[in-house]
Coordinates of N, CA and C in Angstrom, one line a residue:
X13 N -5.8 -11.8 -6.6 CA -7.1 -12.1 -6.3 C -7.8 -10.8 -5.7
X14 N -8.6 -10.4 -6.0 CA -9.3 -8.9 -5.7 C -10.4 -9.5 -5.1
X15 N -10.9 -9.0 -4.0 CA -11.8 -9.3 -3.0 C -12.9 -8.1 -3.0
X16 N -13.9 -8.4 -2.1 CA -15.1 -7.8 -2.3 C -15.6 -7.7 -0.8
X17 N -16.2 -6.7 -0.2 CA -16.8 -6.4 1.2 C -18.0 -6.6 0.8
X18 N -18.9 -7.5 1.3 CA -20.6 -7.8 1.2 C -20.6 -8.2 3.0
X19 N -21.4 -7.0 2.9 CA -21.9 -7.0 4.2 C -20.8 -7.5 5.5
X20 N -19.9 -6.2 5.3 CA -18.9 -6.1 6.0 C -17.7 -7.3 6.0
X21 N -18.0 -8.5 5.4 CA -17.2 -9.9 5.0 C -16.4 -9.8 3.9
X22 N -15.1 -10.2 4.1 CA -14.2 -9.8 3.0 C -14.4 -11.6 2.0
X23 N -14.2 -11.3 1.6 CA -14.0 -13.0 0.3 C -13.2 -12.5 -0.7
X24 N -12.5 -13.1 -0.9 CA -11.6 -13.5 -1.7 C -11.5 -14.5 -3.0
X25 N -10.8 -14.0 -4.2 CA -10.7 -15.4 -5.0 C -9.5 -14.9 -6.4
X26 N -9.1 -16.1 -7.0 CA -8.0 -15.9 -7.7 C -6.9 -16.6 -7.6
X27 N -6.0 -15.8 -8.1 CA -4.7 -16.6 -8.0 C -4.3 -16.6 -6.6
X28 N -3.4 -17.2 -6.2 CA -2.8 -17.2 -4.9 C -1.6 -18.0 -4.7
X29 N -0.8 -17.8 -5.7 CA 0.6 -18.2 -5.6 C 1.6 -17.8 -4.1
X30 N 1.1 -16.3 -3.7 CA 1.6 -15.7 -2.5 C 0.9 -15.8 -1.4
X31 N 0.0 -16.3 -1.3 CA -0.9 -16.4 -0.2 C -1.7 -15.2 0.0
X32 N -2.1 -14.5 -0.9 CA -2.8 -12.8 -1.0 C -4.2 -13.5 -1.0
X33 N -4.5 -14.2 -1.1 CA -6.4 -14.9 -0.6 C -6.6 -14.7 0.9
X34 N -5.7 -14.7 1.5 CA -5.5 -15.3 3.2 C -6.1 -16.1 3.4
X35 N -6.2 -17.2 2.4 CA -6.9 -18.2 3.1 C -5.7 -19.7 3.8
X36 N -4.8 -19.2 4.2 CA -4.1 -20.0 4.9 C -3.1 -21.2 4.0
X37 N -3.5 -20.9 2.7 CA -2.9 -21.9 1.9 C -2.4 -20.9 0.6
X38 N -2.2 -21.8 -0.7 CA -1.8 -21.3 -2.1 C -2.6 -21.9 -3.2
X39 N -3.6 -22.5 -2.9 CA -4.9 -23.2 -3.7 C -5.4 -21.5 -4.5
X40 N -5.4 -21.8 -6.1 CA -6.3 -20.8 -6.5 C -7.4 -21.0 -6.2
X41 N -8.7 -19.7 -5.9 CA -9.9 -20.1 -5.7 C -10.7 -19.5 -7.0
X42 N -11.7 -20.2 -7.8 CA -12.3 -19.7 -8.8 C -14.1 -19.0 -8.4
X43 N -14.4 -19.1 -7.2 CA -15.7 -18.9 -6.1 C -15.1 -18.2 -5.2
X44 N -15.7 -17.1 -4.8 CA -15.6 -16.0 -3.4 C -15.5 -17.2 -2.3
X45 N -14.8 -17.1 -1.7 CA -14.3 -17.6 -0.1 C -14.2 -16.8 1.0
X46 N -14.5 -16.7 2.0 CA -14.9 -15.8 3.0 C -13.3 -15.9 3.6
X47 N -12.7 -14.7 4.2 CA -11.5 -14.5 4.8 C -12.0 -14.4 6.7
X48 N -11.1 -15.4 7.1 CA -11.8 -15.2 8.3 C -11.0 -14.3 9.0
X49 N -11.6 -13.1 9.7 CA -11.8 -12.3 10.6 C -12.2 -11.9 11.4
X50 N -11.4 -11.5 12.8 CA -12.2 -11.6 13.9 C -13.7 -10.2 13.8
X51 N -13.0 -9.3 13.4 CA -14.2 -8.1 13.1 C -14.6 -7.4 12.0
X52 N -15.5 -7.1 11.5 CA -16.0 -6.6 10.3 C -14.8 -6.2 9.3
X53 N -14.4 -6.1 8.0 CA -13.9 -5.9 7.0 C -14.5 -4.5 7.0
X54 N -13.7 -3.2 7.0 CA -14.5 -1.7 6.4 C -13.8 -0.8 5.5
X55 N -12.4 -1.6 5.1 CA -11.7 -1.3 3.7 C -10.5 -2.5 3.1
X56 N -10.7 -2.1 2.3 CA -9.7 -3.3 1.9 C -9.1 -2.7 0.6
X57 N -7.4 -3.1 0.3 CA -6.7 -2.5 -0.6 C -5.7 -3.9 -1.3
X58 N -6.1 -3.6 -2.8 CA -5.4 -5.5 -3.0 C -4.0 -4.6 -4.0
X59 N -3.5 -5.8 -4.0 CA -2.1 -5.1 -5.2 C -2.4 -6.6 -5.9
X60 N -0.9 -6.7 -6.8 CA -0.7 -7.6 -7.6 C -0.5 -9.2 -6.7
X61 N 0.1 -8.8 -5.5 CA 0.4 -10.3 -4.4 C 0.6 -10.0 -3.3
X62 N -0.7 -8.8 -3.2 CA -0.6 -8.6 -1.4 C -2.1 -7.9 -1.2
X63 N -2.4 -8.5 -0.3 CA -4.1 -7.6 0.5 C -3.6 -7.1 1.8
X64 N -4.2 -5.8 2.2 CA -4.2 -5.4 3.1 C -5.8 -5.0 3.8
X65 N -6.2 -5.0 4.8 CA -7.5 -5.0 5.1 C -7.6 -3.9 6.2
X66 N -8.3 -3.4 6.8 CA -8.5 -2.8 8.1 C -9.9 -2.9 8.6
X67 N -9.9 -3.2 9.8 CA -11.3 -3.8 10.4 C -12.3 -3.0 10.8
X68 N -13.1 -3.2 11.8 CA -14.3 -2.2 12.3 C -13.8 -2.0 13.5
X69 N -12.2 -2.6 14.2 CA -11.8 -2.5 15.7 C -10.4 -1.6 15.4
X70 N -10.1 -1.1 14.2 CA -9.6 -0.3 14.1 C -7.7 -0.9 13.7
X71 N -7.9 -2.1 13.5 CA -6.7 -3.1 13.7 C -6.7 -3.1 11.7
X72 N -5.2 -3.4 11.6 CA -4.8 -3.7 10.1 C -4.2 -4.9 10.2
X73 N -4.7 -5.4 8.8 CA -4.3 -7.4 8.7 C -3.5 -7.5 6.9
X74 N -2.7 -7.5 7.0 CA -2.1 -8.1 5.7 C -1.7 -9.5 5.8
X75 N -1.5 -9.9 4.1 CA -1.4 -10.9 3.7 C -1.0 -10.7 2.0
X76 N 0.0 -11.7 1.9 CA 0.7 -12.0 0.3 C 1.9 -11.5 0.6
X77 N 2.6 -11.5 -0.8 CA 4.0 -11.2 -1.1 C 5.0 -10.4 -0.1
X78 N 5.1 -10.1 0.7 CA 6.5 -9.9 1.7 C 7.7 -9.9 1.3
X79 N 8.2 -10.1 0.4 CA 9.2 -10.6 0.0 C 10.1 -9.4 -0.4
X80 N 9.8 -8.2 -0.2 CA 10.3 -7.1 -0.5 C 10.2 -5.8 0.3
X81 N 9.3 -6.1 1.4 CA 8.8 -5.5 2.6 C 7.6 -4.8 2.5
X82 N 6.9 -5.3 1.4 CA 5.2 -5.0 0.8 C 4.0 -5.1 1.6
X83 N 4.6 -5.7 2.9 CA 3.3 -5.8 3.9 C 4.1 -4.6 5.0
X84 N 4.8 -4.3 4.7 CA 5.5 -3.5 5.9 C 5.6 -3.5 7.1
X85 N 5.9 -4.6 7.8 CA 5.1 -5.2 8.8 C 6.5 -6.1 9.8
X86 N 6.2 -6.2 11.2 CA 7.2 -6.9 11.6 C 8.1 -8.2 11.1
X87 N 7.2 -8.9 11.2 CA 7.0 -10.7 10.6 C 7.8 -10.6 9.2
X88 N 9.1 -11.2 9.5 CA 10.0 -10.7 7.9 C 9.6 -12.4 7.2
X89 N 8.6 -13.0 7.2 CA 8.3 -13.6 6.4 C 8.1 -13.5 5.1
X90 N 8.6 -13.9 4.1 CA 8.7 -13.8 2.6 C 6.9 -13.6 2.2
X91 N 6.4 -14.9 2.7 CA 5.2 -15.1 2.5 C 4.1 -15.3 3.4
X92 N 3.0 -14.6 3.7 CA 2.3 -14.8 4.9 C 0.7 -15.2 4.1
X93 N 0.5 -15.9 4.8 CA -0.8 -16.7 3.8 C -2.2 -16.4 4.7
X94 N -2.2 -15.9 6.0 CA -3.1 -15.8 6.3 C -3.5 -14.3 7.0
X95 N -4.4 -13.7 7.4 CA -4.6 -12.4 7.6 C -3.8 -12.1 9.1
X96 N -2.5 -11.4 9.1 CA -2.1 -11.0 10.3 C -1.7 -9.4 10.2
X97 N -1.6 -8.9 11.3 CA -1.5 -7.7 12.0 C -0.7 -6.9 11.8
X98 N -0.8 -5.7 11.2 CA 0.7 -4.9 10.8 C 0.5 -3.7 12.1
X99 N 1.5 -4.0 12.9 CA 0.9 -2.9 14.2 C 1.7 -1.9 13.9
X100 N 2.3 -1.5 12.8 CA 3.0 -0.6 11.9 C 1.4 0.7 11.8
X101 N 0.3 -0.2 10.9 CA -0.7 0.3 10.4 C -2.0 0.3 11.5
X102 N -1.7 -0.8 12.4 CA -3.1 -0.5 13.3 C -3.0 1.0 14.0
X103 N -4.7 0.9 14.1 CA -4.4 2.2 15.1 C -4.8 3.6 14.3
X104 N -4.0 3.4 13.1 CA -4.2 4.6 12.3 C -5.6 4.8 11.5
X105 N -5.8 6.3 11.0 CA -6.8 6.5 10.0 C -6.4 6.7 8.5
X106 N -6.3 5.3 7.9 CA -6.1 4.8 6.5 C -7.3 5.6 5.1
X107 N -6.7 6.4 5.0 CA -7.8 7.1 3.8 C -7.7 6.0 2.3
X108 N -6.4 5.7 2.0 CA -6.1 4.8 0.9 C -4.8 4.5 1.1
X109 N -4.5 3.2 0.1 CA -3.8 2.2 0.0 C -3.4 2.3 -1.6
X110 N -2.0 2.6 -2.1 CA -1.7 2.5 -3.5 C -0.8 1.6 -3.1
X111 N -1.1 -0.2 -3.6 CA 0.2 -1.3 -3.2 C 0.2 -1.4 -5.2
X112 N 1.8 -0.8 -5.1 CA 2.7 -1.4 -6.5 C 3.6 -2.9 -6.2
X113 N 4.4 -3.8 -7.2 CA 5.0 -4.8 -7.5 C 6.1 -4.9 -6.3
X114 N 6.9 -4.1 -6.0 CA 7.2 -3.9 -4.5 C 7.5 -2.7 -3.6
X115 N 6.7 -1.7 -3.7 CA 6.7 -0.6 -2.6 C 4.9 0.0 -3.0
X116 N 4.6 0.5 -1.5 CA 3.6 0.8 -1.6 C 3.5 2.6 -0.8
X117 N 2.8 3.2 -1.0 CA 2.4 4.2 -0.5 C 0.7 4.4 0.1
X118 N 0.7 5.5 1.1 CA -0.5 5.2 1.8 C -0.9 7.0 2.2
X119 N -2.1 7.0 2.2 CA -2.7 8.3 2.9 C -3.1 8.0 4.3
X120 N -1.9 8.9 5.0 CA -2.6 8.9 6.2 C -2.7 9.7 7.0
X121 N -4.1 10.4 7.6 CA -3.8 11.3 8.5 C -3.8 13.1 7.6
X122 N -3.5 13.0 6.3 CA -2.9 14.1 5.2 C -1.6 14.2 5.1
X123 N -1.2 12.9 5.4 CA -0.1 12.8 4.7 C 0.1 11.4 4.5
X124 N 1.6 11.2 3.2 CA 1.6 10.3 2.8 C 2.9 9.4 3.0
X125 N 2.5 7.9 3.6 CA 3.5 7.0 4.1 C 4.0 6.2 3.0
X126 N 5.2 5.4 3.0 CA 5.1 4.5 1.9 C 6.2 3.5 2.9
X127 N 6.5 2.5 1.6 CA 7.6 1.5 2.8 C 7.9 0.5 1.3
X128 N 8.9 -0.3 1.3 CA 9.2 -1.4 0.6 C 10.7 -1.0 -0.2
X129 N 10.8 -0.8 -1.7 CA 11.9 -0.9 -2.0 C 12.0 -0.1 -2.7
X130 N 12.9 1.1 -2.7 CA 12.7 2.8 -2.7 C 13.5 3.0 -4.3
X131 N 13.9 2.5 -5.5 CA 14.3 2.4 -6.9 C 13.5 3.9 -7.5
X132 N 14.6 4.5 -7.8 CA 14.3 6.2 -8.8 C 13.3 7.1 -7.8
X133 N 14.5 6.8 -6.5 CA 13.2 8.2 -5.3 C 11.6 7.7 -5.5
X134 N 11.1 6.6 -6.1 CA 9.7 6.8 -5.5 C 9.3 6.8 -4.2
X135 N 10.3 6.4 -3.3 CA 9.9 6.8 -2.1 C 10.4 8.1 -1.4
X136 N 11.0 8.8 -2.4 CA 11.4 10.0 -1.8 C 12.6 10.1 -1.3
X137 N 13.0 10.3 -0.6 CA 14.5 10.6 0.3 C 14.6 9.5 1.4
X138 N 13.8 8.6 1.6 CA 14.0 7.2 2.5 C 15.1 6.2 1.6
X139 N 15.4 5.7 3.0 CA 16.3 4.9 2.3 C 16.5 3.6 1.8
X140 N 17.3 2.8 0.7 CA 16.9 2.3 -0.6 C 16.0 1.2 -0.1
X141 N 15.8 0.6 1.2 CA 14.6 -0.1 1.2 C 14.1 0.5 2.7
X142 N 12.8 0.5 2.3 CA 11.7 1.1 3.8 C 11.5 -0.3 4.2
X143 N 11.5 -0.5 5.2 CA 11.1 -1.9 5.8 C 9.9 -1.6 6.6
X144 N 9.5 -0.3 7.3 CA 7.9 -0.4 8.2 C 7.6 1.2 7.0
X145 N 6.0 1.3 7.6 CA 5.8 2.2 7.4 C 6.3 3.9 7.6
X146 N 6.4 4.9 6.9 CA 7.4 6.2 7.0 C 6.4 7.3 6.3
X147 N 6.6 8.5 7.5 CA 6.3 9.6 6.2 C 7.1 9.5 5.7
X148 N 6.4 9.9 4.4 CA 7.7 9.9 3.0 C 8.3 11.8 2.7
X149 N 8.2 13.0 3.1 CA 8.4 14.2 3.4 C 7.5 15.0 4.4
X150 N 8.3 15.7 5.3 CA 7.3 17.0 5.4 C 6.6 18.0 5.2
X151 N 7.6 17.8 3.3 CA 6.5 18.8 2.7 C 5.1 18.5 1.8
X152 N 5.2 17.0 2.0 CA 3.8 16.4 1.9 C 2.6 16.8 3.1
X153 N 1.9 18.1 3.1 CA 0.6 17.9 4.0 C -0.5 18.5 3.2
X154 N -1.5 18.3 4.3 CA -2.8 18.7 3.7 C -3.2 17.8 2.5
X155 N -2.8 16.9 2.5 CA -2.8 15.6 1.0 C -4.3 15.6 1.1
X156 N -4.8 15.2 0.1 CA -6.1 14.8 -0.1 C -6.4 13.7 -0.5
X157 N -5.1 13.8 -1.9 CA -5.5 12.3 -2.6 C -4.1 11.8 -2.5
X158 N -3.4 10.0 -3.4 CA -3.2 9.3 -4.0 C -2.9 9.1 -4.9
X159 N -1.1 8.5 -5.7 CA -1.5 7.3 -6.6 C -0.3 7.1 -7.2
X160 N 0.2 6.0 -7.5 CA 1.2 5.7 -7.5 C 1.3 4.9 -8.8
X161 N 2.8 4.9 -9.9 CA 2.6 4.0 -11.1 C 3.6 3.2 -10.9
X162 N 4.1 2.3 -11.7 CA 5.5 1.6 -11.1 C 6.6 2.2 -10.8
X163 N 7.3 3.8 -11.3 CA 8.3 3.8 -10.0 C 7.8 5.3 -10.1
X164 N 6.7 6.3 -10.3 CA 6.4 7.1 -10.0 C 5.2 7.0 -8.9
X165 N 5.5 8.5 -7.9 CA 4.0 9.1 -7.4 C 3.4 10.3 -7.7
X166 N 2.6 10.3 -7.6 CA 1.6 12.0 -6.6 C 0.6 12.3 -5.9
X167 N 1.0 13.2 -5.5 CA -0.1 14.0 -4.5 C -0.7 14.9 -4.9
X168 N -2.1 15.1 -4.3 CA -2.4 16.4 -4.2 C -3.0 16.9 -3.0
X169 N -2.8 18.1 -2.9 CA -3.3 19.0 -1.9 C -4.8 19.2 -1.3
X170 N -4.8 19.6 -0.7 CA -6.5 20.2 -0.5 C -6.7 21.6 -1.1
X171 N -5.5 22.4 -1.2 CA -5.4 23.4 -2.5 C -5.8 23.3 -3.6
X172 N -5.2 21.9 -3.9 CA -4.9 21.4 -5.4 C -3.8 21.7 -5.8
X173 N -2.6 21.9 -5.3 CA -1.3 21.6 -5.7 C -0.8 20.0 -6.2
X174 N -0.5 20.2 -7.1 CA -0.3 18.3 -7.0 C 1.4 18.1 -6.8
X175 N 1.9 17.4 -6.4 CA 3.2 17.4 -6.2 C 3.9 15.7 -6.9
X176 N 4.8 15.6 -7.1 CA 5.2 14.4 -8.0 C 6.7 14.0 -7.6
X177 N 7.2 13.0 -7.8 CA 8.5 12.1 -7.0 C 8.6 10.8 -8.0
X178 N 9.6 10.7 -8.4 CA 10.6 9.1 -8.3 C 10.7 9.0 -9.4
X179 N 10.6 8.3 -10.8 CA 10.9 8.5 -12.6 C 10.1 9.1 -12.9
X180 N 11.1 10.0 -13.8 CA 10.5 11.3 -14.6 C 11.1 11.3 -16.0
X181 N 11.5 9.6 -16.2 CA 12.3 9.3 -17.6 C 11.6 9.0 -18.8
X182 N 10.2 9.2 -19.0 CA 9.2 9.4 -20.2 C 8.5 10.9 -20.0
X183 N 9.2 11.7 -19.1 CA 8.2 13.0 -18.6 C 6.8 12.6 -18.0
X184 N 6.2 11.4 -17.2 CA 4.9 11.4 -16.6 C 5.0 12.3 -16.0
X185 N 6.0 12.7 -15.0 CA 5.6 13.9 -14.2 C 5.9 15.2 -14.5
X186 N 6.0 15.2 -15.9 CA 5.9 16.9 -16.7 C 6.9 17.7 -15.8
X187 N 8.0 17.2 -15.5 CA 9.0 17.6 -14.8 C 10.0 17.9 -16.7
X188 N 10.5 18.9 -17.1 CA 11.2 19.0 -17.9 C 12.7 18.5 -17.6
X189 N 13.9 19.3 -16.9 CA 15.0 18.9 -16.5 C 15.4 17.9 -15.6
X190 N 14.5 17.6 -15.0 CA 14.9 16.4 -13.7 C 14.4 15.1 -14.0
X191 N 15.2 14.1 -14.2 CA 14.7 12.4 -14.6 C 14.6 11.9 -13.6
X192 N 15.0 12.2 -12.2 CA 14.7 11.5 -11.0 C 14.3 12.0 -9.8
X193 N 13.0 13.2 -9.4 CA 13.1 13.7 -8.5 C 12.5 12.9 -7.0
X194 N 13.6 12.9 -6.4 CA 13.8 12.3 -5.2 C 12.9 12.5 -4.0
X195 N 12.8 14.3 -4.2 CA 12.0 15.1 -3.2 C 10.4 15.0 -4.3
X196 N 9.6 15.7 -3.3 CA 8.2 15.9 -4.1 C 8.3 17.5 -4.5
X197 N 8.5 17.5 -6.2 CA 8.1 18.6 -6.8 C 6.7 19.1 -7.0
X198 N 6.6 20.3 -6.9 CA 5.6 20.5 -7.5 C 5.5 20.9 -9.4
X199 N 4.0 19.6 -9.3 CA 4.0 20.2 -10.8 C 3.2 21.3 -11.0
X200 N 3.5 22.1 -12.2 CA 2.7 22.9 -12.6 C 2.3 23.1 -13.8

């Protein structure tokens, strides 16, 4: 269900098999429905069965699929249906949110976190499941951007170096010799 900020209000609608609506239940909604929050909605990042939100108090609220540690978040509930608190992510300055089927990665700060379940190094050198949020290397900084495919990532710099990690088994990441790089290469 992909949601929409109108005038700082998040709403929601869609499927909601995992409870990624946060509306407290698993009713699909086919009409925007307002997500209740205590403070303004000022980003919001959806995946396939998880929303993540961050407010105007500086606090982060997920909701949906858990089931793989996609909310990254204390609460080892499989499924969380309504908008609660990842104090993993509060606090911080969230540039973006790439949520994949089950691991996600994140810009934060100029550099890049990820957490959930780590299959062909997309998460880099963490181990085979991230359960909270992690820098994913050191030699990830100065990031600018994002973006993640099902078991690849990349980055890029404020250079414009772009650097790349996790299947390299169709060449997406124009990596010739290496099918799995674990660390972030740079491509060139």
């Amino acid at each position: 269900g992909l949601g929409d900020v109108y005038k700082r209000q998040l709403y929601t609608w869609g499927n909601n098999d995992k409870g990624q609506l946060g509306q407290g239940d698993y009713n699909v909604r086919s009409v925007p429905t307002k997500v209740k929050l205590t403070y303004e909605a000022v980003n919001v990042w959806c995946g396939n069965k998880a929303t993540i939100v961050q407010t105007s108090d500086g606090k982060v609220y997920v909701f949906g699929d858990n089931s793989n540690y996609l909310l990254g978040m204390k609460t080892r509930s499989d499924i969380v249906n309504t908008p609660t608190e990842n104090e993993y992510l509060s606090g911080t300055t969230i540039d973006k949110i790439e949520l994949q089927n089950d691991f996600a990665i994140a810009l934060i700060g100029n550099q890049v976190w990820g957490w959930g379940i780590n299959s062909v190094g997309r998460l880099s050198t963490c181990g085979s499941t991230v359960k909270y949020p992690e820098v994913l290397s050191d030699k990830l900084v100065s990031i600018s951007d994002i973006a993640a495919g099902d078991s690849h990532c990349v980055a890029i710099t404020d250079n414009g170096d772009l650097y790349g990690w996790g299947s390299n088994s169709v060449k997406q990441l124009s990596l010739i010799h290496i099918s799995e790089p674990t660390r972030p290469r740079l491509i060139s």
